[in-house]
Amino acid sequence: MNYQHLYHAGSHADVFKHLVLMALIEYFAQKDKPFCVIDTHAGNGVYNLTESPNQEWQAGVGKLPQTAAHPLLQKYINKTRDFSQFPGSPVIAATNIRPQDELILIEKAEASYQSLRKHFRYNKQVHVHGGDAYQLLLGLLPPKIKRGIMLIDPPYESGDELEKLNDLLTKAIKKFPTGCFALWLPIKSRALVNQFYQSLAFEKLICEFCPWPDDIAIRLNGSAMVIINPPYQLEKTLKPALSELLKFLKQDPKGFVKCYIA
Ligand SMILES: C[S@@+](CC[C@H](N)C(=O)[O-])C[C@H]1O[C@@H](n2cnc3c(N)ncnc32)[C@H](O)[C@@H]1O
């Protein structure tokens, strides 16, 4: 495994993904009943963005102002002002859940796993598992707490990752049919992304955040969150928050945000 998330931490894709994660957690927290978050590809927890080799964050979290109109975006900005302690998804989740909730992290890379264990060593709500998410997730489902958000955020290093994800989702949903599964997806080739959407045999909320339009061939035009069993009308909160985010992170006048059920 060569993937190092420090290269991409704080990028437009990270900001988008973490905002969606916060919206999901906010929605689940509307009811008193406990819920769990399972972060299948957790990464390090925190990143020192000033040490990022390619500084992608400068076009992401680095472009956010101090104040925003949408409360969700403002909440995110408040959490991310210290660029030497930039929160990855595990810290975003851990700082948004309530005392009755639980966070389960899976990470395969030994160094990242150790960094998570160290970061959360005094936090009894957080359980860290080292290993392969494709094997471990199914063993964790259905979770003891029967309301759950599963964030699936793989590095897309291998050519067959989309097929493996489709298979994983199919098996995981069989084991936990009411679970909310949120998959992050890079948008590099529109044809490939649309083909993947169609290959999923479930109704889903698709949110796309693209600072660049589809017809410009750069490495990453944008990214998507595919949410199976989304909270009711989540798109009503997300669309305005993401539209405001786009105002700050747009790289091209034809950049766009989309949220729709398919
Ligand atoms: C995109 S990064 C995660 C970023 C993190 N979710 C965040 O938003 O801050 C992907 C992570 O998955 C880990 N990884 C790669 N293959 C894995 C696998 N099969 N199972 C679990 N973790 C894996 C990588 O080591 C890397 O830390």
PDB file of C-alpha atoms and ligand atoms in Angstrom:
ATOM      1  CA  MET A   1       0.000   0.000   0.000  1.00  0.00           C
ATOM      2  CA  ASN A   2       1.512   3.305  -1.109  1.00  0.00           C
ATOM      3  CA  TYR A   3      -1.378   5.584  -0.277  1.00  0.00           C
ATOM      4  CA  GLN A   4      -0.601   8.486   2.094  1.00  0.00           C
ATOM      5  CA  HIS A   5      -3.606  10.624   2.936  1.00  0.00           C
ATOM      6  CA  LEU A   6      -1.369  13.531   4.010  1.00  0.00           C
ATOM      7  CA  TYR A   7      -1.032  14.326   0.271  1.00  0.00           C
ATOM      8  CA  HIS A   8      -4.795  14.889   0.002  1.00  0.00           C
ATOM      9  CA  ALA A   9      -5.776  15.973   3.516  1.00  0.00           C
ATOM     10  CA  GLY A  10      -7.770  19.190   3.531  1.00  0.00           C
ATOM     11  CA  SER A  11      -8.419  19.066  -0.227  1.00  0.00           C
ATOM     12  CA  HIS A  12     -11.824  20.010  -1.696  1.00  0.00           C
ATOM     13  CA  ALA A  13     -12.711  16.309  -1.623  1.00  0.00           C
ATOM     14  CA  ASP A  14     -11.914  16.022   2.098  1.00  0.00           C
ATOM     15  CA  VAL A  15     -13.869  19.148   3.000  1.00  0.00           C
ATOM     16  CA  PHE A  16     -16.893  17.941   1.014  1.00  0.00           C
ATOM     17  CA  LYS A  17     -16.768  14.420   2.514  1.00  0.00           C
ATOM     18  CA  HIS A  18     -16.424  15.702   6.084  1.00  0.00           C
ATOM     19  CA  LEU A  19     -19.284  18.162   5.636  1.00  0.00           C
ATOM     20  CA  VAL A  20     -21.544  15.322   4.456  1.00  0.00           C
ATOM     21  CA  LEU A  21     -20.408  13.181   7.412  1.00  0.00           C
ATOM     22  CA  MET A  22     -21.292  16.004   9.804  1.00  0.00           C
ATOM     23  CA  ALA A  23     -24.722  16.415   8.183  1.00  0.00           C
ATOM     24  CA  LEU A  24     -25.383  12.676   8.602  1.00  0.00           C
ATOM     25  CA  ILE A  25     -24.314  12.731  12.255  1.00  0.00           C
ATOM     26  CA  GLU A  26     -26.415  15.839  12.943  1.00  0.00           C
ATOM     27  CA  TYR A  27     -29.429  14.119  11.479  1.00  0.00           C
ATOM     28  CA  PHE A  28     -28.909  10.905  13.500  1.00  0.00           C
ATOM     29  CA  ALA A  29     -28.448  12.981  16.670  1.00  0.00           C
ATOM     30  CA  GLN A  30     -31.929  14.458  16.323  1.00  0.00           C
ATOM     31  CA  LYS A  31     -33.274  11.378  18.157  1.00  0.00           C
ATOM     32  CA  ASP A  32     -32.072  10.510  21.683  1.00  0.00           C
ATOM     33  CA  LYS A  33     -31.508   6.857  20.745  1.00  0.00           C
ATOM     34  CA  PRO A  34     -27.815   5.995  20.404  1.00  0.00           C
ATOM     35  CA  PHE A  35     -26.192   5.406  17.036  1.00  0.00           C
ATOM     36  CA  CYS A  36     -22.797   4.211  15.872  1.00  0.00           C
ATOM     37  CA  VAL A  37     -20.456   5.446  13.167  1.00  0.00           C
ATOM     38  CA  ILE A  38     -18.194   2.919  11.437  1.00  0.00           C
ATOM     39  CA  ASP A  39     -15.346   4.542   9.515  1.00  0.00           C
ATOM     40  CA  THR A  40     -13.955   1.710   7.366  1.00  0.00           C
ATOM     41  CA  HIS A  41     -10.868   3.506   5.957  1.00  0.00           C
ATOM     42  CA  ALA A  42     -10.096   5.827   8.817  1.00  0.00           C
ATOM     43  CA  GLY A  43      -6.633   7.228   8.015  1.00  0.00           C
ATOM     44  CA  ASN A  44      -4.561   8.956  10.701  1.00  0.00           C
ATOM     45  CA  GLY A  45      -7.070  11.009  12.636  1.00  0.00           C
ATOM     46  CA  VAL A  46      -5.229  14.323  12.454  1.00  0.00           C
ATOM     47  CA  TYR A  47      -2.836  15.796   9.893  1.00  0.00           C
ATOM     48  CA  ASN A  48      -0.308  18.594   9.968  1.00  0.00           C
ATOM     49  CA  LEU A  49      -1.219  20.243   6.667  1.00  0.00           C
ATOM     50  CA  THR A  50       1.889  22.402   6.683  1.00  0.00           C
ATOM     51  CA  GLU A  51       3.842  19.155   6.135  1.00  0.00           C
ATOM     52  CA  SER A  52       1.712  17.982   3.193  1.00  0.00           C
ATOM     53  CA  PRO A  53       4.075  17.367   0.245  1.00  0.00           C
ATOM     54  CA  ASN A  54       1.764  18.751  -2.422  1.00  0.00           C
ATOM     55  CA  GLN A  55      -0.349  21.176  -0.357  1.00  0.00           C
ATOM     56  CA  GLU A  56      -3.725  20.235  -1.917  1.00  0.00           C
ATOM     57  CA  TRP A  57      -5.324  21.788   1.147  1.00  0.00           C
ATOM     58  CA  GLN A  58      -4.468  25.260  -0.153  1.00  0.00           C
ATOM     59  CA  ALA A  59      -7.260  24.830  -2.730  1.00  0.00           C
ATOM     60  CA  GLY A  60      -9.537  23.244  -0.122  1.00  0.00           C
ATOM     61  CA  VAL A  61      -9.801  24.082   3.561  1.00  0.00           C
ATOM     62  CA  GLY A  62      -7.191  26.819   3.052  1.00  0.00           C
ATOM     63  CA  LYS A  63      -9.694  28.804   0.970  1.00  0.00           C
ATOM     64  CA  LEU A  64     -12.474  28.856   3.538  1.00  0.00           C
ATOM     65  CA  PRO A  65     -13.250  32.204   5.188  1.00  0.00           C
ATOM     66  CA  GLN A  66     -13.672  32.644   8.969  1.00  0.00           C
ATOM     67  CA  THR A  67     -17.420  33.017   8.670  1.00  0.00           C
ATOM     68  CA  ALA A  68     -20.076  31.356   6.538  1.00  0.00           C
ATOM     69  CA  ALA A  69     -23.819  31.782   6.287  1.00  0.00           C
ATOM     70  CA  HIS A  70     -24.800  28.096   6.484  1.00  0.00           C
ATOM     71  CA  PRO A  71     -24.610  26.783  10.103  1.00  0.00           C
ATOM     72  CA  LEU A  72     -23.172  23.409   9.020  1.00  0.00           C
ATOM     73  CA  LEU A  73     -20.374  25.084   7.075  1.00  0.00           C
ATOM     74  CA  GLN A  74     -19.690  27.449   9.973  1.00  0.00           C
ATOM     75  CA  LYS A  75     -19.472  24.479  12.346  1.00  0.00           C
ATOM     76  CA  TYR A  76     -16.959  22.833   9.995  1.00  0.00           C
ATOM     77  CA  ILE A  77     -14.897  26.026   9.713  1.00  0.00           C
ATOM     78  CA  ASN A  78     -14.778  26.313  13.517  1.00  0.00           C
ATOM     79  CA  LYS A  79     -13.296  22.807  13.710  1.00  0.00           C
ATOM     80  CA  THR A  80     -10.609  23.309  11.085  1.00  0.00           C
ATOM     81  CA  ARG A  81      -8.834  26.604  11.837  1.00  0.00           C
ATOM     82  CA  ASP A  82      -5.655  24.984  13.148  1.00  0.00           C
ATOM     83  CA  PHE A  83      -3.958  23.678  10.008  1.00  0.00           C
ATOM     84  CA  SER A  84      -1.337  21.847  12.080  1.00  0.00           C
ATOM     85  CA  GLN A  85      -4.099  19.695  13.640  1.00  0.00           C
ATOM     86  CA  PHE A  86      -6.449  19.201  10.700  1.00  0.00           C
ATOM     87  CA  PRO A  87      -9.168  16.661  11.628  1.00  0.00           C
ATOM     88  CA  GLY A  88      -9.623  13.573   9.481  1.00  0.00           C
ATOM     89  CA  SER A  89     -12.944  11.724   9.431  1.00  0.00           C
ATOM     90  CA  PRO A  90     -12.333   9.882  12.760  1.00  0.00           C
ATOM     91  CA  VAL A  91     -11.852  13.166  14.626  1.00  0.00           C
ATOM     92  CA  ILE A  92     -14.754  14.810  12.804  1.00  0.00           C
ATOM     93  CA  ALA A  93     -16.950  11.883  13.903  1.00  0.00           C
ATOM     94  CA  ALA A  94     -15.567  11.664  17.453  1.00  0.00           C
ATOM     95  CA  THR A  95     -16.168  15.364  18.083  1.00  0.00           C
ATOM     96  CA  ASN A  96     -19.736  15.285  16.752  1.00  0.00           C
ATOM     97  CA  ILE A  97     -21.170  12.157  18.403  1.00  0.00           C
ATOM     98  CA  ARG A  98     -22.836  12.287  21.843  1.00  0.00           C
ATOM     99  CA  PRO A  99     -21.903  10.319  25.009  1.00  0.00           C
ATOM    100  CA  GLN A 100     -24.396   7.540  24.222  1.00  0.00           C
ATOM    101  CA  ASP A 101     -22.999   7.001  20.688  1.00  0.00           C
ATOM    102  CA  GLU A 102     -20.078   4.881  19.513  1.00  0.00           C
ATOM    103  CA  LEU A 103     -17.347   5.226  16.883  1.00  0.00           C
ATOM    104  CA  ILE A 104     -15.668   2.201  15.296  1.00  0.00           C
ATOM    105  CA  LEU A 105     -12.570   2.739  13.164  1.00  0.00           C
ATOM    106  CA  ILE A 106     -10.904   0.353  10.722  1.00  0.00           C
ATOM    107  CA  GLU A 107      -7.476   1.052   9.225  1.00  0.00           C
ATOM    108  CA  LYS A 108      -5.128  -1.276   7.366  1.00  0.00           C
ATOM    109  CA  ALA A 109      -1.830   0.668   7.313  1.00  0.00           C
ATOM    110  CA  GLU A 110       0.115  -0.068  10.498  1.00  0.00           C
ATOM    111  CA  ALA A 111       1.415   3.490  11.001  1.00  0.00           C
ATOM    112  CA  SER A 112      -2.065   5.017  10.633  1.00  0.00           C
ATOM    113  CA  TYR A 113      -3.578   2.339  12.877  1.00  0.00           C
ATOM    114  CA  GLN A 114      -1.001   3.120  15.585  1.00  0.00           C
ATOM    115  CA  SER A 115      -1.625   6.839  15.220  1.00  0.00           C
ATOM    116  CA  LEU A 116      -5.385   6.251  15.730  1.00  0.00           C
ATOM    117  CA  ARG A 117      -4.791   4.062  18.778  1.00  0.00           C
ATOM    118  CA  LYS A 118      -2.618   6.752  20.301  1.00  0.00           C
ATOM    119  CA  HIS A 119      -5.007   9.577  19.491  1.00  0.00           C
ATOM    120  CA  PHE A 120      -8.044   7.812  20.984  1.00  0.00           C
ATOM    121  CA  ARG A 121      -6.340   5.934  23.844  1.00  0.00           C
ATOM    122  CA  TYR A 122      -8.391   7.703  26.537  1.00  0.00           C
ATOM    123  CA  ASN A 123     -11.667   7.775  24.609  1.00  0.00           C
ATOM    124  CA  LYS A 124     -13.916   4.875  25.619  1.00  0.00           C
ATOM    125  CA  GLN A 125     -16.449   5.634  22.882  1.00  0.00           C
ATOM    126  CA  VAL A 126     -13.932   4.894  20.132  1.00  0.00           C
ATOM    127  CA  HIS A 127     -12.861   1.369  19.112  1.00  0.00           C
ATOM    128  CA  VAL A 128      -9.956   0.991  16.698  1.00  0.00           C
ATOM    129  CA  HIS A 129      -9.479  -2.139  14.545  1.00  0.00           C
ATOM    130  CA  GLY A 130      -6.369  -2.801  12.484  1.00  0.00           C
ATOM    131  CA  GLY A 131      -6.878  -4.744   9.247  1.00  0.00           C
ATOM    132  CA  ASP A 132      -8.650  -4.978   5.927  1.00  0.00           C
ATOM    133  CA  ALA A 133     -12.045  -3.265   5.805  1.00  0.00           C
ATOM    134  CA  TYR A 134     -13.259  -5.667   3.116  1.00  0.00           C
ATOM    135  CA  GLN A 135     -12.968  -8.462   5.672  1.00  0.00           C
ATOM    136  CA  LEU A 136     -13.593  -6.688   8.971  1.00  0.00           C
ATOM    137  CA  LEU A 137     -16.715  -4.671   8.111  1.00  0.00           C
ATOM    138  CA  LEU A 138     -18.927  -7.683   7.478  1.00  0.00           C
ATOM    139  CA  GLY A 139     -17.918  -9.154  10.841  1.00  0.00           C
ATOM    140  CA  LEU A 140     -18.988  -5.931  12.590  1.00  0.00           C
ATOM    141  CA  LEU A 141     -22.482  -5.943  11.029  1.00  0.00           C
ATOM    142  CA  PRO A 142     -25.130  -5.657  12.253  1.00  0.00           C
ATOM    143  CA  PRO A 143     -23.648  -3.485  15.009  1.00  0.00           C
ATOM    144  CA  LYS A 144     -24.805  -3.848  18.630  1.00  0.00           C
ATOM    145  CA  ILE A 145     -26.263  -0.350  18.392  1.00  0.00           C
ATOM    146  CA  LYS A 146     -28.870  -0.788  15.703  1.00  0.00           C
ATOM    147  CA  ARG A 147     -28.719   2.721  14.169  1.00  0.00           C
ATOM    148  CA  GLY A 148     -25.570   3.250  12.159  1.00  0.00           C
ATOM    149  CA  ILE A 149     -23.663   5.361   9.659  1.00  0.00           C
ATOM    150  CA  MET A 150     -20.955   3.523   7.715  1.00  0.00           C
ATOM    151  CA  LEU A 151     -18.438   5.839   6.055  1.00  0.00           C
ATOM    152  CA  ILE A 152     -16.544   4.002   3.302  1.00  0.00           C
ATOM    153  CA  ASP A 153     -13.593   6.018   2.015  1.00  0.00           C
ATOM    154  CA  PRO A 154     -11.088   3.792   0.190  1.00  0.00           C
ATOM    155  CA  PRO A 155      -7.937   5.052  -1.553  1.00  0.00           C
ATOM    156  CA  TYR A 156      -8.917   3.670  -5.024  1.00  0.00           C
ATOM    157  CA  GLU A 157      -5.420   2.328  -5.590  1.00  0.00           C
ATOM    158  CA  SER A 158      -6.435  -0.923  -7.255  1.00  0.00           C
ATOM    159  CA  GLY A 159      -8.157  -1.254 -10.632  1.00  0.00           C
ATOM    160  CA  ASP A 160     -10.931  -3.478  -9.263  1.00  0.00           C
ATOM    161  CA  GLU A 161     -11.869  -1.284  -6.269  1.00  0.00           C
ATOM    162  CA  LEU A 162     -15.313  -0.356  -7.670  1.00  0.00           C
ATOM    163  CA  GLU A 163     -16.242  -4.009  -8.205  1.00  0.00           C
ATOM    164  CA  LYS A 164     -15.028  -4.894  -4.727  1.00  0.00           C
ATOM    165  CA  LEU A 165     -17.065  -2.026  -3.266  1.00  0.00           C
ATOM    166  CA  ASN A 166     -20.222  -3.083  -5.074  1.00  0.00           C
ATOM    167  CA  ASP A 167     -19.786  -6.593  -3.708  1.00  0.00           C
ATOM    168  CA  LEU A 168     -19.025  -5.297  -0.199  1.00  0.00           C
ATOM    169  CA  LEU A 169     -22.087  -3.035  -0.197  1.00  0.00           C
ATOM    170  CA  THR A 170     -24.356  -5.833  -1.405  1.00  0.00           C
ATOM    171  CA  LYS A 171     -23.189  -8.146   1.398  1.00  0.00           C
ATOM    172  CA  ALA A 172     -23.111  -5.405   4.046  1.00  0.00           C
ATOM    173  CA  ILE A 173     -26.669  -4.254   3.313  1.00  0.00           C
ATOM    174  CA  LYS A 174     -27.897  -7.841   3.560  1.00  0.00           C
ATOM    175  CA  LYS A 175     -26.420  -7.974   7.078  1.00  0.00           C
ATOM    176  CA  PHE A 176     -27.616  -4.491   8.100  1.00  0.00           C
ATOM    177  CA  PRO A 177     -30.536  -3.515   5.838  1.00  0.00           C
ATOM    178  CA  THR A 178     -31.419  -0.347   7.759  1.00  0.00           C
ATOM    179  CA  GLY A 179     -27.845   0.968   7.983  1.00  0.00           C
ATOM    180  CA  CYS A 180     -26.909   4.218   6.279  1.00  0.00           C
ATOM    181  CA  PHE A 181     -23.922   3.553   3.982  1.00  0.00           C
ATOM    182  CA  ALA A 182     -22.008   6.586   2.688  1.00  0.00           C
ATOM    183  CA  LEU A 183     -19.390   5.884   0.048  1.00  0.00           C
ATOM    184  CA  TRP A 184     -16.913   8.505  -1.185  1.00  0.00           C
ATOM    185  CA  LEU A 185     -16.057   8.304  -4.882  1.00  0.00           C
ATOM    186  CA  PRO A 186     -13.539  10.305  -6.971  1.00  0.00           C
ATOM    187  CA  ILE A 187     -14.880  11.902 -10.164  1.00  0.00           C
ATOM    188  CA  LYS A 188     -12.230  11.619 -12.863  1.00  0.00           C
ATOM    189  CA  SER A 189     -14.176   9.897 -15.633  1.00  0.00           C
ATOM    190  CA  ARG A 190     -17.867  10.735 -15.882  1.00  0.00           C
ATOM    191  CA  ALA A 191     -18.602   7.569 -17.868  1.00  0.00           C
ATOM    192  CA  LEU A 192     -17.052   5.348 -15.191  1.00  0.00           C
ATOM    193  CA  VAL A 193     -18.852   7.114 -12.350  1.00  0.00           C
ATOM    194  CA  ASN A 194     -22.263   6.891 -14.062  1.00  0.00           C
ATOM    195  CA  GLN A 195     -21.652   3.241 -14.821  1.00  0.00           C
ATOM    196  CA  PHE A 196     -20.927   2.629 -11.141  1.00  0.00           C
ATOM    197  CA  TYR A 197     -24.097   4.452 -10.038  1.00  0.00           C
ATOM    198  CA  GLN A 198     -26.120   2.265 -12.381  1.00  0.00           C
ATOM    199  CA  SER A 199     -24.416  -0.908 -11.211  1.00  0.00           C
ATOM    200  CA  LEU A 200     -25.592  -0.359  -7.620  1.00  0.00           C
ATOM    201  CA  ALA A 201     -28.843  -2.212  -7.093  1.00  0.00           C
ATOM    202  CA  PHE A 202     -30.120   0.200  -4.418  1.00  0.00           C
ATOM    203  CA  GLU A 203     -31.905   3.513  -4.294  1.00  0.00           C
ATOM    204  CA  LYS A 204     -29.390   6.123  -3.173  1.00  0.00           C
ATOM    205  CA  LEU A 205     -28.823   9.806  -2.632  1.00  0.00           C
ATOM    206  CA  ILE A 206     -26.016  10.998  -4.882  1.00  0.00           C
ATOM    207  CA  CYS A 207     -24.227  14.215  -3.938  1.00  0.00           C
ATOM    208  CA  GLU A 208     -21.535  15.528  -6.241  1.00  0.00           C
ATOM    209  CA  PHE A 209     -19.161  18.362  -5.443  1.00  0.00           C
ATOM    210  CA  CYS A 210     -17.078  19.408  -8.431  1.00  0.00           C
ATOM    211  CA  PRO A 211     -14.918  22.559  -8.350  1.00  0.00           C
ATOM    212  CA  TRP A 212     -14.043  21.676 -11.971  1.00  0.00           C
ATOM    213  CA  PRO A 213     -16.534  20.674 -14.694  1.00  0.00           C
ATOM    214  CA  ASP A 214     -16.545  17.163 -16.208  1.00  0.00           C
ATOM    215  CA  ASP A 215     -15.063  18.244 -19.532  1.00  0.00           C
ATOM    216  CA  ILE A 216     -11.753  19.461 -18.090  1.00  0.00           C
ATOM    217  CA  ALA A 217      -9.224  16.646 -17.852  1.00  0.00           C
ATOM    218  CA  ILE A 218      -7.442  17.304 -14.570  1.00  0.00           C
ATOM    219  CA  ARG A 219      -6.594  14.622 -12.010  1.00  0.00           C
ATOM    220  CA  LEU A 220      -9.684  15.056  -9.858  1.00  0.00           C
ATOM    221  CA  ASN A 221     -12.583  17.166 -11.144  1.00  0.00           C
ATOM    222  CA  GLY A 222     -14.553  16.559  -7.996  1.00  0.00           C
ATOM    223  CA  SER A 223     -16.021  13.798  -5.919  1.00  0.00           C
ATOM    224  CA  ALA A 224     -19.276  12.171  -4.942  1.00  0.00           C
ATOM    225  CA  MET A 225     -20.888  10.749  -1.844  1.00  0.00           C
ATOM    226  CA  VAL A 226     -23.258   7.890  -2.615  1.00  0.00           C
ATOM    227  CA  ILE A 227     -25.590   7.419   0.339  1.00  0.00           C
ATOM    228  CA  ILE A 228     -27.702   4.285   0.635  1.00  0.00           C
ATOM    229  CA  ASN A 229     -30.606   4.597   3.120  1.00  0.00           C
ATOM    230  CA  PRO A 230     -30.082   8.371   3.404  1.00  0.00           C
ATOM    231  CA  PRO A 231     -31.892  10.273   6.158  1.00  0.00           C
ATOM    232  CA  TYR A 232     -35.211  11.681   4.934  1.00  0.00           C
ATOM    233  CA  GLN A 233     -34.672  14.834   2.869  1.00  0.00           C
ATOM    234  CA  LEU A 234     -30.982  15.105   3.787  1.00  0.00           C
ATOM    235  CA  GLU A 235     -30.468  16.818   0.442  1.00  0.00           C
ATOM    236  CA  LYS A 236     -32.475  19.823   1.720  1.00  0.00           C
ATOM    237  CA  THR A 237     -29.734  20.537   4.295  1.00  0.00           C
ATOM    238  CA  LEU A 238     -26.845  19.498   2.114  1.00  0.00           C
ATOM    239  CA  LYS A 239     -27.608  21.322  -1.126  1.00  0.00           C
ATOM    240  CA  PRO A 240     -27.448  24.870   0.332  1.00  0.00           C
ATOM    241  CA  ALA A 241     -24.390  24.039   2.493  1.00  0.00           C
ATOM    242  CA  LEU A 242     -22.544  22.563  -0.494  1.00  0.00           C
ATOM    243  CA  SER A 243     -23.593  25.423  -2.768  1.00  0.00           C
ATOM    244  CA  GLU A 244     -22.070  27.899  -0.337  1.00  0.00           C
ATOM    245  CA  LEU A 245     -18.935  25.740  -0.085  1.00  0.00           C
ATOM    246  CA  LEU A 246     -18.671  25.778  -3.874  1.00  0.00           C
ATOM    247  CA  LYS A 247     -18.622  29.585  -3.888  1.00  0.00           C
ATOM    248  CA  PHE A 248     -15.338  29.400  -1.942  1.00  0.00           C
ATOM    249  CA  LEU A 249     -13.724  26.396  -3.671  1.00  0.00           C
ATOM    250  CA  LYS A 250     -14.826  26.753  -7.304  1.00  0.00           C
ATOM    251  CA  GLN A 251     -11.936  26.516  -9.785  1.00  0.00           C
ATOM    252  CA  ASP A 252     -13.957  27.082 -12.955  1.00  0.00           C
ATOM    253  CA  PRO A 253     -17.241  28.935 -13.641  1.00  0.00           C
ATOM    254  CA  LYS A 254     -18.760  25.600 -14.726  1.00  0.00           C
ATOM    255  CA  GLY A 255     -17.986  23.879 -11.398  1.00  0.00           C
ATOM    256  CA  PHE A 256     -21.159  22.418  -9.859  1.00  0.00           C
ATOM    257  CA  VAL A 257     -22.994  20.759  -6.981  1.00  0.00           C
ATOM    258  CA  LYS A 258     -25.693  18.132  -7.466  1.00  0.00           C
ATOM    259  CA  CYS A 259     -27.834  16.248  -4.943  1.00  0.00           C
ATOM    260  CA  TYR A 260     -30.421  13.810  -6.256  1.00  0.00           C
ATOM    261  CA  ILE A 261     -32.046  10.460  -5.566  1.00  0.00           C
ATOM    262  CA  ALA A 262     -31.372   7.771  -8.172  1.00  0.00           C
TER     263      ALA A 262
HETATM  264  C1  LIG B   1      -8.764   8.213   1.793  1.00  0.00           C
HETATM  265  S1  LIG B   1      -7.814   7.643   3.141  1.00  0.00           S
HETATM  266  C2  LIG B   1      -8.879   7.883   4.508  1.00  0.00           C
HETATM  267  C3  LIG B   1      -9.175   9.279   4.895  1.00  0.00           C
HETATM  268  C4  LIG B   1     -10.118   9.435   6.056  1.00  0.00           C
HETATM  269  N1  LIG B   1     -11.314   8.637   5.889  1.00  0.00           N
HETATM  270  C5  LIG B   1     -10.497  10.876   6.219  1.00  0.00           C
HETATM  271  O1  LIG B   1     -11.497  11.313   5.630  1.00  0.00           O
HETATM  272  O2  LIG B   1      -9.804  11.588   6.960  1.00  0.00           O
HETATM  273  C6  LIG B   1      -7.880   5.920   2.926  1.00  0.00           C
HETATM  274  C7  LIG B   1      -7.276   5.113   4.066  1.00  0.00           C
HETATM  275  O3  LIG B   1      -7.608   3.747   3.868  1.00  0.00           O
HETATM  276  C8  LIG B   1      -6.528   2.950   4.291  1.00  0.00           C
HETATM  277  N2  LIG B   1      -6.712   1.646   3.628  1.00  0.00           N
HETATM  278  C9  LIG B   1      -6.319   1.239   2.398  1.00  0.00           C
HETATM  279  N3  LIG B   1      -6.799   0.015   2.115  1.00  0.00           N
HETATM  280  C10 LIG B   1      -7.523  -0.377   3.197  1.00  0.00           C
HETATM  281  C11 LIG B   1      -8.280  -1.525   3.512  1.00  0.00           C
HETATM  282  N4  LIG B   1      -8.396  -2.540   2.647  1.00  0.00           N
HETATM  283  N5  LIG B   1      -8.896  -1.581   4.698  1.00  0.00           N
HETATM  284  C12 LIG B   1      -8.807  -0.556   5.596  1.00  0.00           C
HETATM  285  N6  LIG B   1      -8.087   0.559   5.365  1.00  0.00           N
HETATM  286  C13 LIG B   1      -7.468   0.663   4.182  1.00  0.00           C
HETATM  287  C14 LIG B   1      -5.314   3.737   3.874  1.00  0.00           C
HETATM  288  O4  LIG B   1      -4.185   3.350   4.640  1.00  0.00           O
HETATM  289  C15 LIG B   1      -5.757   5.171   4.135  1.00  0.00           C
HETATM  290  O5  LIG B   1      -5.379   5.554   5.446  1.00  0.00           O
END
